Coordinates of C-alpha atoms in Angstrom, one line a residue:
M1 CA 129.5 151.4 95.2
L2 CA 132.3 153.5 96.6
L3 CA 129.8 156.0 98.0
N4 CA 127.9 153.2 99.7
I5 CA 131.1 151.9 101.3
R6 CA 132.0 155.4 102.5
D7 CA 128.6 155.8 104.2
S8 CA 128.7 152.3 105.9
F9 CA 129.8 151.6 109.4
W10 CA 131.3 148.2 108.6
F11 CA 134.0 149.0 106.1
V12 CA 136.7 150.6 108.3
P13 CA 136.0 148.2 111.3
T14 CA 136.4 145.3 108.9
L15 CA 139.8 146.6 107.8
Y16 CA 140.9 146.9 111.4
S17 CA 139.6 143.4 112.2
I18 CA 141.5 141.9 109.3
A19 CA 144.7 143.7 110.5
S20 CA 144.1 142.4 114.0
L21 CA 143.8 138.7 112.8
I22 CA 147.1 139.1 110.8
L23 CA 148.8 140.7 113.8
V24 CA 147.6 137.9 116.2
I25 CA 148.9 135.1 114.0
S26 CA 152.2 136.8 113.3
F27 CA 153.0 137.6 116.9
H28 CA 151.8 134.2 118.0
I29 CA 154.3 132.6 115.7
V30 CA 157.0 135.0 116.7
D31 CA 156.3 134.4 120.4
E32 CA 156.8 130.6 120.0
L33 CA 160.0 131.1 118.1
V34 CA 161.4 133.6 120.6
L35 CA 160.7 131.5 123.7
S36 CA 162.0 128.3 122.1
D37 CA 165.3 129.9 121.0
I38 CA 166.1 132.3 123.9
S39 CA 163.9 131.1 126.7
D40 CA 166.9 131.0 129.1
K41 CA 168.1 134.5 128.3
V42 CA 164.7 136.3 128.7
P43 CA 164.2 137.8 132.2
K44 CA 161.6 135.8 134.2
N45 CA 159.7 139.0 135.0
L46 CA 158.8 139.4 131.3
V47 CA 157.6 135.8 130.9
I48 CA 153.9 135.3 131.5
N49 CA 152.5 131.9 132.1
E50 CA 149.4 130.5 130.4
Q51 CA 147.0 131.1 133.3
I52 CA 147.9 134.7 133.8
A53 CA 147.7 135.3 130.0
K54 CA 144.2 133.7 129.8
G55 CA 143.1 135.9 132.7
I56 CA 144.4 139.1 131.0
Y57 CA 142.8 138.1 127.7
S58 CA 139.4 137.2 129.1
S59 CA 139.2 140.3 131.3
L60 CA 140.1 142.6 128.4
V61 CA 137.7 140.9 126.0
T62 CA 134.9 141.8 128.4
A63 CA 136.2 145.4 129.0
I64 CA 136.6 146.2 125.3
L65 CA 133.3 144.7 124.4
T66 CA 131.7 146.9 127.0
M67 CA 133.3 150.0 125.6
T68 CA 132.2 149.0 122.1
T69 CA 128.6 148.6 123.3
I70 CA 128.6 151.9 125.1
S71 CA 130.0 153.6 121.9
F72 CA 127.2 152.1 119.8
S73 CA 124.7 153.4 122.3
V74 CA 126.2 156.8 122.1
I75 CA 126.0 156.7 118.3
M76 CA 122.4 155.8 118.4
V77 CA 121.7 158.7 120.8
V78 CA 123.4 161.1 118.5
L79 CA 121.5 159.8 115.4
S80 CA 118.2 160.0 117.3
T81 CA 118.9 163.6 118.4
Y82 CA 119.9 164.6 114.8
S83 CA 116.8 163.1 113.4
S84 CA 114.3 164.6 115.9
Q85 CA 115.8 168.0 116.7
F86 CA 118.1 169.0 113.8
S87 CA 117.4 167.3 110.4
P88 CA 117.3 163.7 109.1
R89 CA 119.7 164.9 106.4
T90 CA 122.4 165.6 108.9
L91 CA 122.7 162.0 109.9
Q92 CA 125.1 161.5 107.0
D93 CA 127.6 164.0 108.6
F94 CA 128.1 162.1 111.8
M95 CA 128.0 158.7 110.0
Q96 CA 130.7 159.8 107.6
S97 CA 132.9 161.2 110.3
R98 CA 136.3 159.5 110.0
M99 CA 136.8 159.6 113.7
T100 CA 133.6 157.7 114.4
H101 CA 134.6 154.9 112.0
H102 CA 138.2 154.7 113.3
V103 CA 137.0 154.5 117.0
L104 CA 134.8 151.6 116.1
G105 CA 137.7 150.1 114.2
V106 CA 140.1 150.3 117.1
F107 CA 137.5 148.6 119.4
C108 CA 137.0 145.8 116.9
F109 CA 140.8 145.5 116.6
G110 CA 141.3 145.2 120.3
F111 CA 138.4 142.8 120.9
I112 CA 139.4 140.4 118.1
F113 CA 143.0 140.6 119.2
A114 CA 142.1 139.6 122.7
L115 CA 139.6 136.9 121.7
V116 CA 141.8 135.2 119.2
N117 CA 144.8 135.3 121.6
L118 CA 142.6 133.7 124.2
M119 CA 141.8 130.8 121.8
L120 CA 145.4 130.4 120.6
V121 CA 147.2 130.5 124.0
G122 CA 148.7 127.0 124.4
Q123 CA 150.6 125.0 126.9
H124 CA 153.6 127.3 127.0
D125 CA 154.5 130.6 128.5
T126 CA 154.3 133.8 126.4
I127 CA 155.9 137.3 126.2
I128 CA 154.8 139.5 123.3
G129 CA 151.0 138.7 123.2
P130 CA 150.0 139.9 126.8
L131 CA 152.3 143.0 126.6
L132 CA 150.9 144.0 123.3
M133 CA 147.4 143.4 124.6
I134 CA 148.0 145.7 127.5
I135 CA 149.2 148.5 125.1
I136 CA 146.2 147.9 122.8
S137 CA 143.8 148.1 125.8
I138 CA 145.3 151.4 126.9
L139 CA 144.9 152.7 123.3
C140 CA 141.2 151.5 123.3
L141 CA 140.6 153.4 126.6
A142 CA 142.2 156.6 125.1
F143 CA 140.0 156.3 122.0
F144 CA 136.9 155.7 124.2
I145 CA 137.5 158.8 126.2
F146 CA 138.1 160.8 123.0
F147 CA 135.0 159.4 121.4
I148 CA 132.8 160.6 124.3
H149 CA 134.3 164.0 123.8
H150 CA 133.8 163.7 120.1
A151 CA 130.1 162.7 120.4
A152 CA 129.4 165.4 122.9
K153 CA 130.9 168.0 120.6
W154 CA 128.7 166.7 117.7
L155 CA 125.6 167.0 119.8
Q156 CA 126.1 170.7 120.1
V157 CA 124.1 172.3 117.3
S158 CA 126.5 175.1 116.9
S159 CA 129.3 172.6 116.2
L160 CA 127.2 170.8 113.7
I161 CA 126.4 174.0 111.9
G162 CA 130.1 175.0 111.9
I163 CA 131.1 171.6 110.4
I164 CA 128.4 171.9 107.6
H165 CA 129.7 175.4 106.9
T166 CA 133.3 174.2 106.6
D167 CA 132.3 171.3 104.4
S168 CA 130.4 173.7 102.1
K169 CA 133.6 175.7 101.4
K170 CA 135.4 172.5 100.3
V171 CA 132.5 171.5 98.0
I172 CA 132.3 175.0 96.4
E173 CA 136.1 175.1 95.9
H174 CA 136.0 171.6 94.3
A175 CA 133.0 172.5 92.0
Y176 CA 134.7 175.6 90.7
S177 CA 138.3 174.5 90.8
E178 CA 140.5 174.6 87.7
Q179 CA 139.8 171.6 85.4
K180 CA 141.9 169.9 82.7
F181 CA 139.1 170.5 80.2
G182 CA 138.0 173.9 78.8
E183 CA 135.0 175.7 80.4
F184 CA 132.9 178.3 78.7
E185 CA 129.7 180.2 79.6
K186 CA 128.8 181.0 76.0
W187 CA 129.3 179.3 72.6
D188 CA 128.7 180.1 69.0
E189 CA 125.0 179.7 68.2
R190 CA 125.6 178.6 64.6
E191 CA 127.9 175.8 65.7
L192 CA 125.3 174.7 68.3
N193 CA 122.6 174.6 65.7
Q194 CA 124.8 172.6 63.4
I195 CA 125.5 170.1 66.2
T196 CA 121.9 169.7 67.3
S197 CA 120.9 169.1 63.7
Q198 CA 122.9 165.8 63.7
K199 CA 121.5 162.4 64.5
R200 CA 120.6 162.2 68.2
F201 CA 120.9 159.2 70.5
I202 CA 119.1 159.3 73.8
L203 CA 120.4 157.6 77.0
R204 CA 117.7 157.0 79.6
A205 CA 118.1 156.3 83.3
D206 CA 118.0 152.6 84.2
T207 CA 117.3 153.2 87.8
T208 CA 115.5 155.6 90.2
G209 CA 117.3 157.9 92.6
Y210 CA 119.4 161.0 93.0
I211 CA 122.4 161.9 90.8
Q212 CA 125.2 161.8 93.3
K213 CA 128.3 162.4 91.2
I214 CA 129.2 163.1 87.6
E215 CA 132.6 162.3 86.1
W216 CA 133.0 165.3 83.8
M217 CA 136.5 164.4 82.6
H218 CA 135.4 160.9 81.6
L219 CA 132.4 162.2 79.7
V220 CA 134.6 164.7 77.8
N221 CA 137.2 162.0 77.0
W222 CA 134.4 159.6 75.9
A223 CA 132.9 162.2 73.6
K224 CA 136.3 163.1 72.2
S225 CA 137.1 159.4 71.4
H226 CA 133.8 159.0 69.7
R227 CA 133.8 162.3 67.9
C228 CA 130.5 163.4 69.3
V229 CA 128.9 166.0 71.5
I230 CA 126.9 165.1 74.7
E231 CA 124.1 167.2 76.0
L232 CA 123.4 166.4 79.7
N233 CA 119.8 167.2 80.7
E234 CA 120.2 166.8 84.5
H235 CA 122.7 168.0 87.1
I236 CA 124.0 166.8 90.4
G237 CA 121.3 166.5 93.1
N238 CA 118.4 166.0 90.7
Y239 CA 116.0 163.2 91.3
V240 CA 115.6 161.0 88.2
M241 CA 113.1 158.3 87.5
E242 CA 113.6 155.1 85.5
D243 CA 113.5 155.7 81.7
L244 CA 113.8 159.5 82.2
P245 CA 116.1 160.9 79.4
L246 CA 119.5 161.6 81.0
L247 CA 121.4 162.9 78.1
S248 CA 121.5 163.2 74.3
I249 CA 124.4 162.3 72.1
Y250 CA 124.8 164.1 68.8
S251 CA 126.8 162.3 66.2
V252 CA 126.9 161.3 62.5
E253 CA 128.0 157.8 63.4
Q254 CA 126.2 154.9 65.2
Q255 CA 127.2 154.5 68.8
H256 CA 127.8 151.0 69.9
D257 CA 128.8 151.4 73.6
I258 CA 126.5 154.1 74.7
N259 CA 125.7 152.3 77.9
K260 CA 129.4 152.8 78.9
I261 CA 128.4 156.4 79.9
R262 CA 126.3 155.1 82.8
E263 CA 129.5 154.4 84.7
F264 CA 130.2 158.2 84.7
I265 CA 126.9 159.2 86.2
V266 CA 126.4 157.8 89.7
I267 CA 122.7 157.5 90.8
G268 CA 122.0 156.5 94.4
A269 CA 119.0 156.2 96.7
E270 CA 120.0 159.3 98.8
R271 CA 121.4 162.7 98.1
T272 CA 125.0 163.2 99.2
D273 CA 127.0 166.4 99.9
L274 CA 130.1 165.3 97.9
E275 CA 129.4 167.8 95.1
D276 CA 125.9 169.0 95.8
I277 CA 126.0 172.6 97.1
E278 CA 122.2 172.9 97.3
F279 CA 122.0 169.9 99.5
I280 CA 124.4 171.5 102.0
L281 CA 122.2 174.6 102.1
Q282 CA 119.2 172.4 102.5
K283 CA 120.7 170.9 105.7
L284 CA 121.1 174.4 107.3
V285 CA 117.6 175.4 106.1
E286 CA 116.0 172.4 107.7
I287 CA 117.9 173.0 111.0
A288 CA 116.7 176.7 111.0
V289 CA 113.1 175.7 110.1
K290 CA 113.0 173.1 112.8
A291 CA 114.5 175.5 115.3
L292 CA 111.6 177.9 114.6
S293 CA 109.0 175.3 115.1
P294 CA 106.8 175.6 118.3
S295 CA 108.1 172.3 119.7
I296 CA 111.7 173.5 119.8
N297 CA 111.4 177.4 119.7
D298 CA 115.1 178.2 119.4
P299 CA 115.4 181.4 117.2
D300 CA 119.0 181.8 118.1
T301 CA 119.9 178.6 116.3
A302 CA 117.9 179.7 113.3
I303 CA 119.8 183.0 113.2
N304 CA 123.1 181.1 113.4
C305 CA 121.9 179.1 110.4
I306 CA 120.9 182.3 108.5
N307 CA 124.4 183.8 109.1
R308 CA 126.0 180.6 107.8
I309 CA 123.8 180.4 104.8
G310 CA 124.6 184.0 104.0
S311 CA 128.3 183.2 104.3
I312 CA 128.0 180.2 102.0
L313 CA 126.0 182.2 99.4
N314 CA 128.5 185.0 99.6
H315 CA 131.4 182.6 99.0
L316 CA 129.5 180.9 96.2
G317 CA 128.7 184.3 94.6
K318 CA 132.3 185.2 94.4
V319 CA 133.3 182.1 92.4
Y320 CA 130.0 181.3 90.7
K321 CA 130.2 180.8 86.9
D322 CA 127.4 179.7 84.6
I323 CA 129.5 177.1 82.8
R324 CA 127.4 175.3 80.2
Y325 CA 130.0 174.2 77.7
L326 CA 133.0 171.9 78.2
T327 CA 135.7 171.3 75.6
D328 CA 138.6 168.9 75.1
N329 CA 142.3 169.7 74.9
R330 CA 141.8 170.9 71.3
N331 CA 139.0 173.3 72.3
D332 CA 136.4 171.3 70.4
L333 CA 133.0 171.3 72.1
R334 CA 132.3 168.0 73.8
L335 CA 129.7 168.5 76.5
I336 CA 126.7 170.8 76.9
K337 CA 125.4 170.6 80.5
S338 CA 122.6 171.9 82.5
T339 CA 123.5 174.4 85.3
K340 CA 121.8 175.8 88.4
Q341 CA 121.4 179.5 88.4
F342 CA 122.6 181.5 91.4
D343 CA 118.9 182.5 92.0
E344 CA 118.0 178.9 92.7
Y345 CA 120.4 178.7 95.6
F346 CA 118.9 182.0 97.0
Y347 CA 115.3 181.0 96.5
K348 CA 115.7 177.5 98.1
S349 CA 117.6 178.8 101.2
I350 CA 117.0 182.5 102.2
L351 CA 113.4 182.6 101.1
K352 CA 112.5 179.2 102.6
V353 CA 113.7 180.4 106.0
F354 CA 111.8 183.6 105.6
Y355 CA 108.6 181.8 104.7
Y356 CA 108.7 179.9 108.0
G357 CA 110.1 182.7 110.2
K358 CA 108.5 185.9 108.8
Q359 CA 106.4 186.3 112.0
D360 CA 109.6 186.6 114.1
V361 CA 111.1 190.1 114.0
F362 CA 114.5 188.9 114.9
V363 CA 114.6 186.4 112.1
C364 CA 113.4 189.1 109.6
Y365 CA 116.1 191.5 110.9
S366 CA 118.8 188.8 110.6
L367 CA 117.8 188.0 107.0
L368 CA 117.9 191.7 106.0
E369 CA 121.2 192.1 107.8
V370 CA 122.8 189.0 106.1
L371 CA 121.7 190.4 102.7
Y372 CA 123.1 193.8 103.6
K373 CA 126.5 192.2 104.5
M374 CA 126.5 190.1 101.4
A375 CA 125.9 193.2 99.2
L376 CA 128.9 194.9 100.9
A377 CA 131.2 191.8 100.6
N378 CA 130.5 190.7 97.1
P379 CA 132.5 192.4 94.4
K380 CA 130.3 191.3 91.4
P381 CA 127.7 193.9 90.4
A382 CA 125.4 191.2 88.8
I383 CA 125.4 189.2 92.1
R384 CA 124.7 192.4 94.1
R385 CA 121.7 193.2 91.8
K386 CA 120.3 189.7 92.6
I387 CA 120.8 190.3 96.3
K388 CA 118.9 193.6 96.0
V389 CA 116.0 191.8 94.3
Y390 CA 115.6 189.4 97.3
H391 CA 116.1 192.2 99.8
H392 CA 113.2 194.2 98.3
Y393 CA 111.1 191.0 98.1
I394 CA 111.6 190.2 101.8
S395 CA 111.0 193.9 102.8
E396 CA 107.8 194.1 100.8
S397 CA 106.6 190.7 102.2
I398 CA 107.1 191.7 105.8
N399 CA 103.8 192.6 107.6
W400 CA 105.1 195.8 109.2
N401 CA 101.8 196.4 111.0
E402 CA 102.3 193.3 113.1
F403 CA 105.4 194.6 114.8
D404 CA 105.7 197.2 117.6
Q405 CA 107.1 200.6 117.0
L406 CA 110.6 199.7 118.4
D407 CA 110.7 196.6 116.2
H408 CA 109.6 198.7 113.2
E409 CA 112.4 201.2 113.8
H410 CA 115.1 198.5 113.9
L411 CA 113.9 196.9 110.7
Q412 CA 113.6 200.2 109.0
A413 CA 117.2 201.0 110.1
I414 CA 118.7 197.9 108.5
Y415 CA 116.5 198.6 105.4
N416 CA 117.9 202.1 105.1
R417 CA 121.5 200.9 105.4
F418 CA 120.9 198.4 102.6
E419 CA 119.5 201.1 100.4
E420 CA 122.8 203.0 100.7
V421 CA 124.7 200.2 99.2
E422 CA 125.6 200.9 95.5

């Protein structure tokens, strides 16, 4: 539910609209009290009569509505461009931008403030309403100018790629941040065999969709309180069908509230990038692949994506841990989970771009160069060995005979440099 609210355009503007209604009513009451008590002491230049107030409100209602309409048109242009030229998956990034939501919220605030004031203006002069309306209108104009700049920046593919790259670092740091429960890559096999020999209760999915979020801490606490061990068969980003086994619960006691666990596993209609590292890589891969298509033919954008993908994989490789076992605060095993191997991220990103761009010598060179830089930057020998496997795979899959002598020499040069890496 919270994820749907976050992705919607109506939530933040609704909050602004409610705040506008409260402000209008409050200031309307204050305006009447001020004028009735100190009307003789207020300078006449500050007092605005009913006709002038109505003229101000009616003009600004039209102006703010026009700015709102233009802003919605700009949003639709951005979304159409993202869908046709970049990737449909990148629509979420612009729709979830806080600035986009707040700009629409400010416009709704100003429009409702002017409209309701126009309805409430009575048979008396006013002070606060029109002055505040003028300030709000100036603020709306400032937000409108900034929004045009904001939308123009998002339409630049390099900016979009940079934003996705920045978001990926946050997701990786969150995924491998220090937790309140114990995390282990290995566990005693005898204890595991003893646990799995107990009575098993299977929880099946009650809906179809993608796993968007898993509340690990809640699952561990639930397992601790029920003195059981949970084995989770799926991980974030997986597509599940109705009645597919989600997890198994090993316990000697009958579980009565097993459906409570459903609250800790969020399944939605679309994948989200909250905790899904693979989905972030998928966005960059799709931008690169579409840039290599004959209709767009923009290899520089594809190379930019390759560099960013390499940077993300390098950062991921430094912190990656194959954590399969979670324990409570007493170090008792409570959760056995499925994990994605580092190879999967490599296979679904680097090799996918190579598959669609292996006819382009510059794309091949960029892929080999990125792998070379990753091998130099990553301190883990195990990760460097995996990088070498993919480097040799790409090198052997390149059709060297299709390239000219000069292209061949450049590819051979970056290949030789990689071979020197220990």
